[in-house]
Amino acid sequence: MTGATKAVSAAIALVVTLTVVPGRAVAQCPSWEDMLAEGSLVQIEAILRDEIDLTLSLVYLNPPRLGSCALGEALFEGLDSNLLSAGPPVQAFWVGVSGRSADQFSPEQLWVVQGEKELGLSLKAEFDTETRLGRMIEFAAEYIVFYNDEIDRSLPMRLIYISSIGPVSEVYRLDAAYR
């Protein structure tokens, strides 16, 4: 089985997991506001004529506690066993999409940059299953996006979205507690 075939098989298993297994909340997870304050949740905003047109809320899912806190334990366990721990290095982010232009969001336009390394989208999954974060805030859509490469968790990442009004970005720094 080739690497691409394994990735497709893992993605199918993940989509089945996301649609069949309901998310369970993790008792020790921080609130939305606490996640924003500590930087484990970042928001990228596209502003058009002084109004927020699109907001992307993002959480890096690879650290088990963050993944569980974003998705719920059952969804994260499915993601971890079917993809994150199943083979070649994969980085995953949860993306909550809101705003007037939410229907125009294109996951392919979301990039992760760390140092000289640019990671383009490898795989995406849009889902209707309730996530822990999705219960806190109303989103037009929720995605998990995947990037096939290594990153250094001790270094900041720049998350860049190429919107219809131009590029917008935010720096993501993983707190030492999650590394």
PDB file of C-alpha atoms in Angstrom:
ATOM      1  CA  MET A   1       0.000   0.000   0.000  1.00  0.00           C
ATOM      2  CA  THR A   2       1.475   3.379  -0.994  1.00  0.00           C
ATOM      3  CA  GLY A   3       1.671   6.374   1.323  1.00  0.00           C
ATOM      4  CA  ALA A   4      -1.129   8.097  -0.601  1.00  0.00           C
ATOM      5  CA  THR A   5      -3.341   4.988  -0.374  1.00  0.00           C
ATOM      6  CA  LYS A   6      -2.703   4.757   3.376  1.00  0.00           C
ATOM      7  CA  ALA A   7      -3.614   8.429   3.777  1.00  0.00           C
ATOM      8  CA  VAL A   8      -6.874   7.935   1.846  1.00  0.00           C
ATOM      9  CA  SER A   9      -7.744   4.822   3.907  1.00  0.00           C
ATOM     10  CA  ALA A  10      -7.010   6.703   7.119  1.00  0.00           C
ATOM     11  CA  ALA A  11      -9.100   9.652   5.933  1.00  0.00           C
ATOM     12  CA  ILE A  12     -12.066   7.375   5.196  1.00  0.00           C
ATOM     13  CA  ALA A  13     -11.768   5.829   8.663  1.00  0.00           C
ATOM     14  CA  LEU A  14     -11.586   9.316  10.157  1.00  0.00           C
ATOM     15  CA  VAL A  15     -14.702  10.533   8.345  1.00  0.00           C
ATOM     16  CA  VAL A  16     -16.576   7.421   9.538  1.00  0.00           C
ATOM     17  CA  THR A  17     -15.370   8.131  13.091  1.00  0.00           C
ATOM     18  CA  LEU A  18     -16.404  11.793  12.863  1.00  0.00           C
ATOM     19  CA  THR A  19     -19.912  10.931  11.698  1.00  0.00           C
ATOM     20  CA  VAL A  20     -20.578   7.970  14.004  1.00  0.00           C
ATOM     21  CA  VAL A  21     -18.949   8.869  17.330  1.00  0.00           C
ATOM     22  CA  PRO A  22     -20.356  11.817  19.285  1.00  0.00           C
ATOM     23  CA  GLY A  23     -17.856  14.169  20.931  1.00  0.00           C
ATOM     24  CA  ARG A  24     -17.408  13.881  24.679  1.00  0.00           C
ATOM     25  CA  ALA A  25     -16.208  16.860  26.675  1.00  0.00           C
ATOM     26  CA  VAL A  26     -13.056  16.617  28.729  1.00  0.00           C
ATOM     27  CA  ALA A  27     -13.544  17.843  32.319  1.00  0.00           C
ATOM     28  CA  GLN A  28     -10.134  19.532  32.647  1.00  0.00           C
ATOM     29  CA  CYS A  29     -10.381  21.526  29.418  1.00  0.00           C
ATOM     30  CA  PRO A  30     -10.098  25.306  29.532  1.00  0.00           C
ATOM     31  CA  SER A  31     -12.964  27.568  28.469  1.00  0.00           C
ATOM     32  CA  TRP A  32     -13.065  29.292  25.071  1.00  0.00           C
ATOM     33  CA  GLU A  33     -11.822  32.516  26.674  1.00  0.00           C
ATOM     34  CA  ASP A  34      -9.006  30.712  28.508  1.00  0.00           C
ATOM     35  CA  MET A  35      -7.911  28.963  25.302  1.00  0.00           C
ATOM     36  CA  LEU A  36      -7.779  32.343  23.542  1.00  0.00           C
ATOM     37  CA  ALA A  37      -5.853  33.902  26.435  1.00  0.00           C
ATOM     38  CA  GLU A  38      -3.271  31.104  26.572  1.00  0.00           C
ATOM     39  CA  GLY A  39      -2.902  31.060  22.774  1.00  0.00           C
ATOM     40  CA  SER A  40      -3.986  27.446  22.201  1.00  0.00           C
ATOM     41  CA  LEU A  41      -6.907  28.878  20.189  1.00  0.00           C
ATOM     42  CA  VAL A  42      -6.194  31.683  17.717  1.00  0.00           C
ATOM     43  CA  GLN A  43      -8.505  33.658  15.484  1.00  0.00           C
ATOM     44  CA  ILE A  44      -7.712  35.009  12.036  1.00  0.00           C
ATOM     45  CA  GLU A  45     -10.031  37.808  10.941  1.00  0.00           C
ATOM     46  CA  ALA A  46     -10.547  39.161   7.436  1.00  0.00           C
ATOM     47  CA  ILE A  47     -11.825  42.732   7.725  1.00  0.00           C
ATOM     48  CA  LEU A  48     -13.629  44.432   4.864  1.00  0.00           C
ATOM     49  CA  ARG A  49     -14.612  48.107   5.174  1.00  0.00           C
ATOM     50  CA  ASP A  50     -14.010  48.140   8.936  1.00  0.00           C
ATOM     51  CA  GLU A  51     -16.252  45.107   9.514  1.00  0.00           C
ATOM     52  CA  ILE A  52     -15.215  41.535  10.238  1.00  0.00           C
ATOM     53  CA  ASP A  53     -16.124  39.594   7.116  1.00  0.00           C
ATOM     54  CA  LEU A  54     -14.660  36.195   8.015  1.00  0.00           C
ATOM     55  CA  THR A  55     -13.309  34.696  11.227  1.00  0.00           C
ATOM     56  CA  LEU A  56     -11.304  31.486  11.343  1.00  0.00           C
ATOM     57  CA  SER A  57     -10.858  29.989  14.812  1.00  0.00           C
ATOM     58  CA  LEU A  58      -7.989  27.470  14.867  1.00  0.00           C
ATOM     59  CA  VAL A  59      -6.575  24.892  17.281  1.00  0.00           C
ATOM     60  CA  TYR A  60      -3.553  22.666  16.650  1.00  0.00           C
ATOM     61  CA  LEU A  61      -4.842  19.131  17.272  1.00  0.00           C
ATOM     62  CA  ASN A  62      -1.673  17.006  17.497  1.00  0.00           C
ATOM     63  CA  PRO A  63      -1.014  17.543  21.215  1.00  0.00           C
ATOM     64  CA  PRO A  64      -3.445  15.040  22.800  1.00  0.00           C
ATOM     65  CA  ARG A  65      -4.829  17.423  25.418  1.00  0.00           C
ATOM     66  CA  LEU A  66      -5.507  20.153  22.859  1.00  0.00           C
ATOM     67  CA  GLY A  67      -7.011  17.695  20.400  1.00  0.00           C
ATOM     68  CA  SER A  68      -9.294  16.255  23.081  1.00  0.00           C
ATOM     69  CA  CYS A  69     -10.278  19.716  24.295  1.00  0.00           C
ATOM     70  CA  ALA A  70     -11.139  20.905  20.792  1.00  0.00           C
ATOM     71  CA  LEU A  71     -12.953  17.835  19.487  1.00  0.00           C
ATOM     72  CA  GLY A  72     -13.956  15.827  22.554  1.00  0.00           C
ATOM     73  CA  GLU A  73     -12.223  12.633  23.667  1.00  0.00           C
ATOM     74  CA  ALA A  74     -13.930  10.158  21.333  1.00  0.00           C
ATOM     75  CA  LEU A  75     -13.424  12.218  18.180  1.00  0.00           C
ATOM     76  CA  PHE A  76      -9.800  12.907  19.054  1.00  0.00           C
ATOM     77  CA  GLU A  77      -9.108   9.237  19.810  1.00  0.00           C
ATOM     78  CA  GLY A  78     -10.458   8.335  16.352  1.00  0.00           C
ATOM     79  CA  LEU A  79      -8.352  11.034  14.707  1.00  0.00           C
ATOM     80  CA  ASP A  80      -5.235  10.025  16.611  1.00  0.00           C
ATOM     81  CA  SER A  81      -5.496   6.276  16.035  1.00  0.00           C
ATOM     82  CA  ASN A  82      -6.592   6.536  12.383  1.00  0.00           C
ATOM     83  CA  LEU A  83      -4.267   9.280  11.205  1.00  0.00           C
ATOM     84  CA  LEU A  84      -2.005  11.160  13.606  1.00  0.00           C
ATOM     85  CA  SER A  85      -0.291   8.069  15.047  1.00  0.00           C
ATOM     86  CA  ALA A  86      -0.879   5.768  12.068  1.00  0.00           C
ATOM     87  CA  GLY A  87       2.023   6.516   9.768  1.00  0.00           C
ATOM     88  CA  PRO A  88       3.959   9.373   8.182  1.00  0.00           C
ATOM     89  CA  PRO A  89       4.005  12.722  10.011  1.00  0.00           C
ATOM     90  CA  VAL A  90       0.701  14.578   9.769  1.00  0.00           C
ATOM     91  CA  GLN A  91      -0.203  17.895  11.383  1.00  0.00           C
ATOM     92  CA  ALA A  92      -3.899  18.574  12.022  1.00  0.00           C
ATOM     93  CA  PHE A  93      -5.805  21.755  12.841  1.00  0.00           C
ATOM     94  CA  TRP A  94      -9.448  22.249  13.763  1.00  0.00           C
ATOM     95  CA  VAL A  95     -10.973  25.258  11.986  1.00  0.00           C
ATOM     96  CA  GLY A  96     -14.249  26.882  13.005  1.00  0.00           C
ATOM     97  CA  VAL A  97     -15.559  29.227  10.293  1.00  0.00           C
ATOM     98  CA  SER A  98     -17.899  32.163  10.931  1.00  0.00           C
ATOM     99  CA  GLY A  99     -18.807  35.534   9.444  1.00  0.00           C
ATOM    100  CA  ARG A 100     -20.650  36.892   6.404  1.00  0.00           C
ATOM    101  CA  SER A 101     -18.213  35.233   3.976  1.00  0.00           C
ATOM    102  CA  ALA A 102     -18.079  31.869   5.758  1.00  0.00           C
ATOM    103  CA  ASP A 103     -19.586  30.110   2.744  1.00  0.00           C
ATOM    104  CA  GLN A 104     -16.600  31.263   0.666  1.00  0.00           C
ATOM    105  CA  PHE A 105     -14.001  29.670   2.964  1.00  0.00           C
ATOM    106  CA  SER A 106     -11.575  27.477   1.041  1.00  0.00           C
ATOM    107  CA  PRO A 107      -9.371  25.177   3.169  1.00  0.00           C
ATOM    108  CA  GLU A 108      -6.867  25.014   0.301  1.00  0.00           C
ATOM    109  CA  GLN A 109      -6.060  28.674   0.971  1.00  0.00           C
ATOM    110  CA  LEU A 110      -4.931  28.011   4.565  1.00  0.00           C
ATOM    111  CA  TRP A 111      -1.156  27.686   4.926  1.00  0.00           C
ATOM    112  CA  VAL A 112       1.150  26.888   7.830  1.00  0.00           C
ATOM    113  CA  VAL A 113       4.582  28.526   7.717  1.00  0.00           C
ATOM    114  CA  GLN A 114       7.383  27.771  10.143  1.00  0.00           C
ATOM    115  CA  GLY A 115      10.775  29.266   9.399  1.00  0.00           C
ATOM    116  CA  GLU A 116      11.550  28.478   5.747  1.00  0.00           C
ATOM    117  CA  LYS A 117       8.996  25.649   5.603  1.00  0.00           C
ATOM    118  CA  GLU A 118       5.600  26.235   3.955  1.00  0.00           C
ATOM    119  CA  LEU A 119       2.975  23.558   4.475  1.00  0.00           C
ATOM    120  CA  GLY A 120       0.129  23.421   1.971  1.00  0.00           C
ATOM    121  CA  LEU A 121      -3.088  21.515   2.599  1.00  0.00           C
ATOM    122  CA  SER A 122      -2.846  17.743   2.156  1.00  0.00           C
ATOM    123  CA  LEU A 123      -6.326  16.651   3.232  1.00  0.00           C
ATOM    124  CA  LYS A 124      -9.504  18.203   4.636  1.00  0.00           C
ATOM    125  CA  ALA A 125     -12.655  16.983   6.329  1.00  0.00           C
ATOM    126  CA  GLU A 126     -15.797  19.052   6.840  1.00  0.00           C
ATOM    127  CA  PHE A 127     -18.174  17.528   9.337  1.00  0.00           C
ATOM    128  CA  ASP A 128     -21.500  18.030  11.055  1.00  0.00           C
ATOM    129  CA  THR A 129     -20.635  16.094  14.204  1.00  0.00           C
ATOM    130  CA  GLU A 130     -20.750  18.198  17.333  1.00  0.00           C
ATOM    131  CA  THR A 131     -17.319  19.069  18.715  1.00  0.00           C
ATOM    132  CA  ARG A 132     -16.528  20.437  22.151  1.00  0.00           C
ATOM    133  CA  LEU A 133     -15.647  23.862  20.717  1.00  0.00           C
ATOM    134  CA  GLY A 134     -18.626  23.785  18.363  1.00  0.00           C
ATOM    135  CA  ARG A 135     -20.909  23.590  21.405  1.00  0.00           C
ATOM    136  CA  MET A 136     -19.380  26.808  22.790  1.00  0.00           C
ATOM    137  CA  ILE A 137     -19.723  29.064  19.744  1.00  0.00           C
ATOM    138  CA  GLU A 138     -21.944  28.847  16.671  1.00  0.00           C
ATOM    139  CA  PHE A 139     -20.027  28.237  13.434  1.00  0.00           C
ATOM    140  CA  ALA A 140     -21.156  28.159   9.820  1.00  0.00           C
ATOM    141  CA  ALA A 141     -18.823  25.184   9.323  1.00  0.00           C
ATOM    142  CA  GLU A 142     -16.138  23.164  11.094  1.00  0.00           C
ATOM    143  CA  TYR A 143     -13.189  21.490   9.398  1.00  0.00           C
ATOM    144  CA  ILE A 144     -10.154  19.458  10.228  1.00  0.00           C
ATOM    145  CA  VAL A 145      -7.291  20.274   7.882  1.00  0.00           C
ATOM    146  CA  PHE A 146      -4.158  18.162   7.499  1.00  0.00           C
ATOM    147  CA  TYR A 147      -0.595  18.890   6.441  1.00  0.00           C
ATOM    148  CA  ASN A 148       1.855  16.062   5.632  1.00  0.00           C
ATOM    149  CA  ASP A 149       5.096  17.265   7.185  1.00  0.00           C
ATOM    150  CA  GLU A 150       6.970  17.700  10.453  1.00  0.00           C
ATOM    151  CA  ILE A 151       6.893  20.876  12.514  1.00  0.00           C
ATOM    152  CA  ASP A 152       8.879  21.892  15.563  1.00  0.00           C
ATOM    153  CA  ARG A 153       6.374  22.376  18.386  1.00  0.00           C
ATOM    154  CA  SER A 154       8.811  24.621  20.262  1.00  0.00           C
ATOM    155  CA  LEU A 155       8.828  27.226  17.452  1.00  0.00           C
ATOM    156  CA  PRO A 156       6.002  29.579  16.475  1.00  0.00           C
ATOM    157  CA  MET A 157       3.970  28.926  13.316  1.00  0.00           C
ATOM    158  CA  ARG A 158       2.335  31.537  11.131  1.00  0.00           C
ATOM    159  CA  LEU A 159      -1.153  30.527   9.997  1.00  0.00           C
ATOM    160  CA  ILE A 160      -1.948  32.356   6.755  1.00  0.00           C
ATOM    161  CA  TYR A 161      -5.290  32.453   4.984  1.00  0.00           C
ATOM    162  CA  ILE A 162      -5.470  33.876   1.472  1.00  0.00           C
ATOM    163  CA  SER A 163      -8.928  35.469   1.528  1.00  0.00           C
ATOM    164  CA  SER A 164     -10.750  37.237  -1.285  1.00  0.00           C
ATOM    165  CA  ILE A 165      -9.574  40.563   0.183  1.00  0.00           C
ATOM    166  CA  GLY A 166      -5.954  39.436   0.526  1.00  0.00           C
ATOM    167  CA  PRO A 167      -3.806  37.454   2.960  1.00  0.00           C
ATOM    168  CA  VAL A 168      -4.543  37.553   6.690  1.00  0.00           C
ATOM    169  CA  SER A 169      -2.533  35.750   9.328  1.00  0.00           C
ATOM    170  CA  GLU A 170      -1.880  35.067  12.971  1.00  0.00           C
ATOM    171  CA  VAL A 171       1.063  33.605  14.853  1.00  0.00           C
ATOM    172  CA  TYR A 172       0.430  30.349  16.720  1.00  0.00           C
ATOM    173  CA  ARG A 173       2.725  29.538  19.632  1.00  0.00           C
ATOM    174  CA  LEU A 174       2.201  26.226  21.339  1.00  0.00           C
ATOM    175  CA  ASP A 175       2.430  26.649  25.102  1.00  0.00           C
ATOM    176  CA  ALA A 176       5.145  24.521  26.722  1.00  0.00           C
ATOM    177  CA  ALA A 177       2.461  22.689  28.729  1.00  0.00           C
ATOM    178  CA  TYR A 178       1.188  21.097  25.479  1.00  0.00           C
ATOM    179  CA  ARG A 179       4.520  20.152  23.854  1.00  0.00           C
TER     180      ARG A 179
END
